[in-house]
């Protein structure tokens, strides 16, 4: 066994991209830490996110601090800025996305129980306060990430990564044939 390098790595990723997953977008509502935005940006670029809707006090993907974790991956993404969460949700809806808040709320369901095999925009909120009440009222659904440990919540960048991966996983399990590793 050996690690994939160069051309083989590119072929592997190209094979997964050719499976044509449904469009996936992110709405970041006042995600203030540039390091969190950078980590989210890098994962979003890796998972083929179609668009970032940035609202409120969300750090810019182009700031120097954000770039410390994004490592230039913002060049693979498109984004738009919005005054607040509800206007970002409205913009995503206008682009035909089903909007899901990733939030610990009384009507949230486990993320894996939602049908994410369609165009979905995942809404994530501020590091301490989460998604605003106004944005939460505007979404189509709300989901949480089940946890079994003693900690009650996740870092927003970690939660975003898990939620993006779950949306992609739901597509991948429908495939009759998986992309193969290069020989």
Tab-separated table of N, CA, C and O in Angstrom, residues 4-81:
chain	number	residue	atom	x	y	z
A	4	UNK	N	-1.484	7.836	-2.656
A	4	UNK	CA	-1.664	8.347	-4.012
A	4	UNK	C	-0.981	9.700	-4.125
A	4	UNK	O	-1.005	10.499	-3.197
A	5	UNK	N	-0.420	9.950	-5.260
A	5	UNK	CA	0.264	11.214	-5.513
A	5	UNK	C	-0.142	11.733	-6.894
A	5	UNK	O	-0.588	10.979	-7.755
A	6	UNK	N	0.042	13.021	-7.081
A	6	UNK	CA	-0.075	13.662	-8.388
A	6	UNK	C	-1.254	13.234	-9.233
A	6	UNK	O	-2.422	13.412	-8.869
A	7	UNK	N	-0.954	12.662	-10.389
A	7	UNK	CA	-1.963	12.307	-11.384
A	7	UNK	C	-2.984	11.315	-10.851
A	7	UNK	O	-4.182	11.439	-11.119
A	8	UNK	N	-2.536	10.315	-10.081
A	8	UNK	CA	-3.475	9.329	-9.534
A	8	UNK	C	-4.466	9.978	-8.583
A	8	UNK	O	-5.651	9.642	-8.587
A	9	UNK	N	-4.010	10.909	-7.777
A	9	UNK	CA	-4.897	11.615	-6.854
A	9	UNK	C	-5.919	12.435	-7.632
A	9	UNK	O	-7.108	12.424	-7.318
A	10	UNK	N	-5.477	13.117	-8.669
A	10	UNK	CA	-6.385	13.909	-9.496
A	10	UNK	C	-7.425	13.020	-10.174
A	10	UNK	O	-8.591	13.369	-10.251
A	11	UNK	N	-7.014	11.851	-10.659
A	11	UNK	CA	-7.948	10.922	-11.299
A	11	UNK	C	-9.007	10.441	-10.317
A	11	UNK	O	-10.187	10.321	-10.663
A	12	UNK	N	-8.578	10.127	-9.111
A	12	UNK	CA	-9.527	9.668	-8.093
A	12	UNK	C	-10.578	10.742	-7.819
A	12	UNK	O	-11.779	10.479	-7.853
A	13	UNK	N	-10.151	11.965	-7.569
A	13	UNK	CA	-11.097	13.051	-7.275
A	13	UNK	C	-11.994	13.349	-8.475
A	13	UNK	O	-13.186	13.622	-8.308
A	14	UNK	N	-11.442	13.282	-9.667
A	14	UNK	CA	-12.236	13.518	-10.880
A	14	UNK	C	-13.337	12.466	-11.017
A	14	UNK	O	-14.457	12.762	-11.416
A	15	UNK	N	-13.033	11.228	-10.644
A	15	UNK	CA	-14.042	10.165	-10.691
A	15	UNK	C	-15.216	10.451	-9.777
A	15	UNK	O	-16.379	10.254	-10.151
A	16	UNK	N	-14.944	10.938	-8.560
A	16	UNK	CA	-16.035	11.267	-7.633
A	16	UNK	C	-16.829	12.470	-8.136
A	16	UNK	O	-18.052	12.515	-8.021
A	17	UNK	N	-16.136	13.439	-8.718
A	17	UNK	CA	-16.828	14.616	-9.250
A	17	UNK	C	-17.780	14.226	-10.379
A	17	UNK	O	-18.871	14.783	-10.507
A	18	UNK	N	-17.403	13.253	-11.181
A	18	UNK	CA	-18.235	12.810	-12.306
A	18	UNK	C	-19.511	12.103	-11.864
A	18	UNK	O	-20.378	11.821	-12.688
A	19	UNK	N	-19.645	11.811	-10.588
A	19	UNK	CA	-20.885	11.193	-10.112
A	19	UNK	C	-22.030	12.191	-10.080
A	19	UNK	O	-23.158	11.822	-9.778
A	20	UNK	N	-21.760	13.434	-10.381
A	20	UNK	CA	-22.760	14.510	-10.475
A	20	UNK	C	-23.638	14.653	-9.240
A	20	UNK	O	-24.865	14.513	-9.306
A	21	UNK	N	-23.025	14.966	-8.094
A	21	UNK	CA	-23.848	15.191	-6.904
A	21	UNK	C	-24.717	16.433	-7.081
A	21	UNK	O	-24.373	17.335	-7.853
A	22	UNK	N	-25.856	16.483	-6.387
A	22	UNK	CA	-26.702	17.676	-6.491
A	22	UNK	C	-25.974	18.911	-5.939
A	22	UNK	O	-25.079	18.774	-5.110
A	23	UNK	N	-26.356	20.097	-6.407
A	23	UNK	CA	-25.719	21.309	-5.907
A	23	UNK	C	-25.868	21.435	-4.383
A	23	UNK	O	-26.905	21.104	-3.810
A	24	UNK	N	-24.803	21.908	-3.769
A	24	UNK	CA	-24.769	22.114	-2.323
A	24	UNK	C	-24.173	23.490	-2.076
A	24	UNK	O	-23.166	23.854	-2.691
A	25	UNK	N	-24.817	24.268	-1.213
A	25	UNK	CA	-24.352	25.613	-0.891
A	25	UNK	C	-24.294	25.773	0.627
A	25	UNK	O	-24.857	24.969	1.364
A	26	UNK	N	-23.624	26.818	1.060
A	26	UNK	CA	-23.557	27.152	2.477
A	26	UNK	C	-24.011	28.580	2.690
A	26	UNK	O	-23.724	29.458	1.873
A	27	UNK	N	-24.726	28.788	3.795
A	27	UNK	CA	-25.074	30.131	4.251
A	27	UNK	C	-24.366	30.299	5.590
A	27	UNK	O	-24.603	29.523	6.525
A	28	UNK	N	-23.483	31.262	5.676
A	28	UNK	CA	-22.790	31.540	6.926
A	28	UNK	C	-23.341	32.841	7.505
A	28	UNK	O	-23.225	33.896	6.882
A	29	UNK	N	-23.958	32.724	8.658
A	29	UNK	CA	-24.568	33.886	9.305
A	29	UNK	C	-23.706	34.315	10.496
A	29	UNK	O	-23.680	33.652	11.525
A	30	UNK	N	-22.993	35.409	10.316
A	30	UNK	CA	-22.153	35.989	11.365
A	30	UNK	C	-21.149	35.000	11.962
A	30	UNK	O	-20.919	34.977	13.168
A	31	UNK	N	-20.546	34.196	11.102
A	31	UNK	CA	-19.440	33.346	11.542
A	31	UNK	C	-18.231	34.281	11.606
A	31	UNK	O	-17.634	34.604	10.585
A	32	UNK	N	-17.921	34.723	12.801
A	32	UNK	CA	-16.994	35.838	12.984
A	32	UNK	C	-15.524	35.465	12.895
A	32	UNK	O	-14.701	36.271	12.467
A	33	UNK	N	-15.165	34.274	13.302
A	33	UNK	CA	-13.755	33.897	13.326
A	33	UNK	C	-13.219	33.648	11.924
A	33	UNK	O	-13.717	32.769	11.210
A	34	UNK	N	-12.197	34.386	11.529
A	34	UNK	CA	-11.631	34.147	10.203
A	34	UNK	C	-11.040	32.736	10.078
A	34	UNK	O	-11.034	32.162	8.991
A	35	UNK	N	-10.575	32.169	11.179
A	35	UNK	CA	-10.029	30.814	11.123
A	35	UNK	C	-11.141	29.798	10.860
A	35	UNK	O	-10.939	28.839	10.124
A	36	UNK	N	-12.309	30.007	11.450
A	36	UNK	CA	-13.444	29.136	11.153
A	36	UNK	C	-13.884	29.286	9.701
A	36	UNK	O	-14.134	28.299	9.015
A	37	UNK	N	-13.984	30.519	9.221
A	37	UNK	CA	-14.377	30.743	7.825
A	37	UNK	C	-13.346	30.123	6.887
A	37	UNK	O	-13.691	29.504	5.886
A	38	UNK	N	-12.071	30.223	7.237
A	38	UNK	CA	-11.026	29.614	6.415
A	38	UNK	C	-11.141	28.104	6.361
A	38	UNK	O	-11.021	27.493	5.287
A	39	UNK	N	-11.379	27.485	7.502
A	39	UNK	CA	-11.536	26.031	7.545
A	39	UNK	C	-12.777	25.597	6.765
A	39	UNK	O	-12.744	24.611	6.025
A	40	UNK	N	-13.867	26.342	6.917
A	40	UNK	CA	-15.095	26.042	6.178
A	40	UNK	C	-14.846	26.200	4.674
A	40	UNK	O	-15.263	25.358	3.866
A	41	UNK	N	-14.157	27.257	4.288
A	41	UNK	CA	-13.855	27.514	2.885
A	41	UNK	C	-13.046	26.367	2.282
A	41	UNK	O	-13.342	25.892	1.179
A	42	UNK	N	-12.048	25.912	3.003
A	42	UNK	CA	-11.202	24.831	2.477
A	42	UNK	C	-12.004	23.542	2.293
A	42	UNK	O	-11.913	22.871	1.270
A	43	UNK	N	-12.832	23.195	3.275
A	43	UNK	CA	-13.656	21.997	3.153
A	43	UNK	C	-14.692	22.171	2.045
A	43	UNK	O	-14.964	21.243	1.280
A	44	UNK	N	-15.277	23.361	1.953
A	44	UNK	CA	-16.267	23.636	0.904
A	44	UNK	C	-15.654	23.453	-0.484
A	44	UNK	O	-16.280	22.870	-1.377
A	45	UNK	N	-14.434	23.918	-0.663
A	45	UNK	CA	-13.761	23.755	-1.953
A	45	UNK	C	-13.488	22.276	-2.236
A	45	UNK	O	-13.643	21.809	-3.366
A	46	UNK	N	-13.130	21.530	-1.203
A	46	UNK	CA	-12.841	20.097	-1.373
A	46	UNK	C	-14.096	19.298	-1.717
A	46	UNK	O	-14.020	18.303	-2.436
A	47	UNK	N	-15.243	19.731	-1.211
A	47	UNK	CA	-16.486	18.991	-1.439
A	47	UNK	C	-17.354	19.585	-2.552
A	47	UNK	O	-18.500	19.207	-2.727
A	48	UNK	N	-16.796	20.522	-3.312
A	48	UNK	CA	-17.497	21.044	-4.483
A	48	UNK	C	-18.717	21.875	-4.168
A	48	UNK	O	-19.734	21.774	-4.865
A	49	UNK	N	-18.636	22.714	-3.159
A	49	UNK	CA	-19.759	23.583	-2.813
A	49	UNK	C	-19.984	24.586	-3.940
A	49	UNK	O	-19.041	25.189	-4.452
A	50	UNK	N	-21.238	24.745	-4.333
A	50	UNK	CA	-21.574	25.598	-5.471
A	50	UNK	C	-21.483	27.089	-5.143
A	50	UNK	O	-21.097	27.886	-6.004
A	51	UNK	N	-21.844	27.475	-3.910
A	51	UNK	CA	-21.890	28.899	-3.582
A	51	UNK	C	-21.880	29.087	-2.068
A	51	UNK	O	-22.449	28.265	-1.336
A	52	UNK	N	-21.270	30.179	-1.624
A	52	UNK	CA	-21.321	30.601	-0.224
A	52	UNK	C	-22.145	31.884	-0.149
A	52	UNK	O	-21.878	32.838	-0.881
A	53	UNK	N	-23.136	31.880	0.726
A	53	UNK	CA	-23.923	33.079	1.009
A	53	UNK	C	-23.419	33.589	2.353
A	53	UNK	O	-23.623	32.943	3.379
A	54	UNK	N	-22.735	34.721	2.356
A	54	UNK	CA	-22.143	35.265	3.573
A	54	UNK	C	-23.022	36.389	4.094
A	54	UNK	O	-23.398	37.290	3.341
A	55	UNK	N	-23.356	36.327	5.385
A	55	UNK	CA	-24.245	37.356	5.923
A	55	UNK	C	-23.772	37.842	7.277
A	55	UNK	O	-22.964	37.191	7.955
A	56	UNK	N	-24.307	39.010	7.653
A	56	UNK	CA	-23.984	39.582	8.956
A	56	UNK	C	-22.507	39.886	9.073
A	56	UNK	O	-21.897	40.436	8.161
A	57	UNK	N	-21.928	39.489	10.198
A	57	UNK	CA	-20.523	39.785	10.493
A	57	UNK	C	-19.577	38.651	10.098
A	57	UNK	O	-18.525	38.480	10.706
A	58	UNK	N	-19.924	37.883	9.093
A	58	UNK	CA	-19.060	36.784	8.660
A	58	UNK	C	-17.749	37.340	8.104
A	58	UNK	O	-17.746	38.289	7.318
A	59	UNK	N	-16.658	36.725	8.530
A	59	UNK	CA	-15.337	37.140	8.059
A	59	UNK	C	-15.212	36.893	6.558
A	59	UNK	O	-15.763	35.924	6.024
A	60	UNK	N	-14.474	37.735	5.886
A	60	UNK	CA	-14.279	37.597	4.444
A	60	UNK	C	-13.369	36.411	4.126
A	60	UNK	O	-12.333	36.238	4.762
A	61	UNK	N	-13.725	35.628	3.105
A	61	UNK	CA	-12.849	34.538	2.684
A	61	UNK	C	-11.491	35.027	2.166
A	61	UNK	O	-10.550	34.267	2.074
A	62	UNK	N	-11.388	36.297	1.848
A	62	UNK	CA	-10.142	36.840	1.302
A	62	UNK	C	-9.263	37.529	2.341
A	62	UNK	O	-8.154	37.949	2.015
A	63	UNK	N	-9.698	37.626	3.593
A	63	UNK	CA	-8.867	38.309	4.586
A	63	UNK	C	-7.604	37.506	4.862
A	63	UNK	O	-7.565	36.279	4.692
A	64	UNK	N	-6.566	38.186	5.285
A	64	UNK	CA	-5.281	37.530	5.557
A	64	UNK	C	-5.423	36.444	6.624
A	64	UNK	O	-4.842	35.362	6.496
A	65	UNK	N	-6.202	36.708	7.660
A	65	UNK	CA	-6.378	35.710	8.724
A	65	UNK	C	-7.150	34.491	8.218
A	65	UNK	O	-6.836	33.359	8.567
A	66	UNK	N	-8.159	34.710	7.395
A	66	UNK	CA	-8.922	33.605	6.821
A	66	UNK	C	-8.018	32.743	5.944
A	66	UNK	O	-8.097	31.513	5.963
A	67	UNK	N	-7.156	33.388	5.212
A	67	UNK	CA	-6.264	32.677	4.302
A	67	UNK	C	-5.273	31.756	5.020
A	67	UNK	O	-4.777	30.805	4.425
A	68	UNK	N	-5.033	32.003	6.297
A	68	UNK	CA	-4.124	31.129	7.053
A	68	UNK	C	-4.653	29.696	7.112
A	68	UNK	O	-3.881	28.751	7.165
A	69	UNK	N	-5.979	29.517	7.121
A	69	UNK	CA	-6.542	28.165	7.111
A	69	UNK	C	-7.132	27.798	5.746
A	69	UNK	O	-7.163	26.626	5.399
A	70	UNK	N	-7.588	28.771	4.978
A	70	UNK	CA	-8.166	28.486	3.660
A	70	UNK	C	-7.088	28.116	2.640
A	70	UNK	O	-7.359	27.376	1.690
A	71	UNK	N	-5.894	28.647	2.820
A	71	UNK	CA	-4.757	28.349	1.938
A	71	UNK	C	-5.054	28.575	0.457
A	71	UNK	O	-4.664	27.786	-0.397
A	72	UNK	N	-5.788	29.661	0.157
A	72	UNK	CA	-6.056	30.019	-1.234
A	72	UNK	C	-7.202	29.264	-1.895
A	72	UNK	O	-7.478	29.476	-3.071
A	73	UNK	N	-7.879	28.402	-1.146
A	73	UNK	CA	-8.957	27.607	-1.742
A	73	UNK	C	-10.191	28.434	-2.075
A	73	UNK	O	-11.071	27.950	-2.790
A	74	UNK	N	-10.262	29.666	-1.597
A	74	UNK	CA	-11.388	30.541	-1.929
A	74	UNK	C	-11.494	30.770	-3.430
A	74	UNK	O	-12.569	31.058	-3.947
A	75	UNK	N	-10.406	30.590	-4.153
A	75	UNK	CA	-10.432	30.803	-5.610
A	75	UNK	C	-11.310	29.782	-6.326
A	75	UNK	O	-11.684	29.987	-7.483
A	76	UNK	N	-11.653	28.695	-5.666
A	76	UNK	CA	-12.497	27.661	-6.262
A	76	UNK	C	-13.979	27.857	-5.951
A	76	UNK	O	-14.797	27.047	-6.367
A	77	UNK	N	-14.313	28.909	-5.222
A	77	UNK	CA	-15.686	29.123	-4.762
A	77	UNK	C	-16.226	30.454	-5.236
A	77	UNK	O	-15.489	31.420	-5.407
A	78	UNK	N	-17.545	30.501	-5.389
A	78	UNK	CA	-18.203	31.784	-5.607
A	78	UNK	C	-18.948	32.136	-4.324
A	78	UNK	O	-19.343	31.244	-3.573
A	79	UNK	N	-19.106	33.417	-4.068
A	79	UNK	CA	-19.861	33.818	-2.898
A	79	UNK	C	-20.511	35.173	-3.118
A	79	UNK	O	-20.147	35.910	-4.021
A	80	UNK	N	-21.504	35.414	-2.297
A	80	UNK	CA	-22.200	36.701	-2.304
A	80	UNK	C	-22.370	37.133	-0.856
A	80	UNK	O	-22.347	36.306	0.058
A	81	UNK	N	-22.526	38.430	-0.649
A	81	UNK	CA	-22.711	38.946	0.708
A	81	UNK	C	-24.132	39.485	0.862
A	81	UNK	O	-24.720	39.998	-0.091
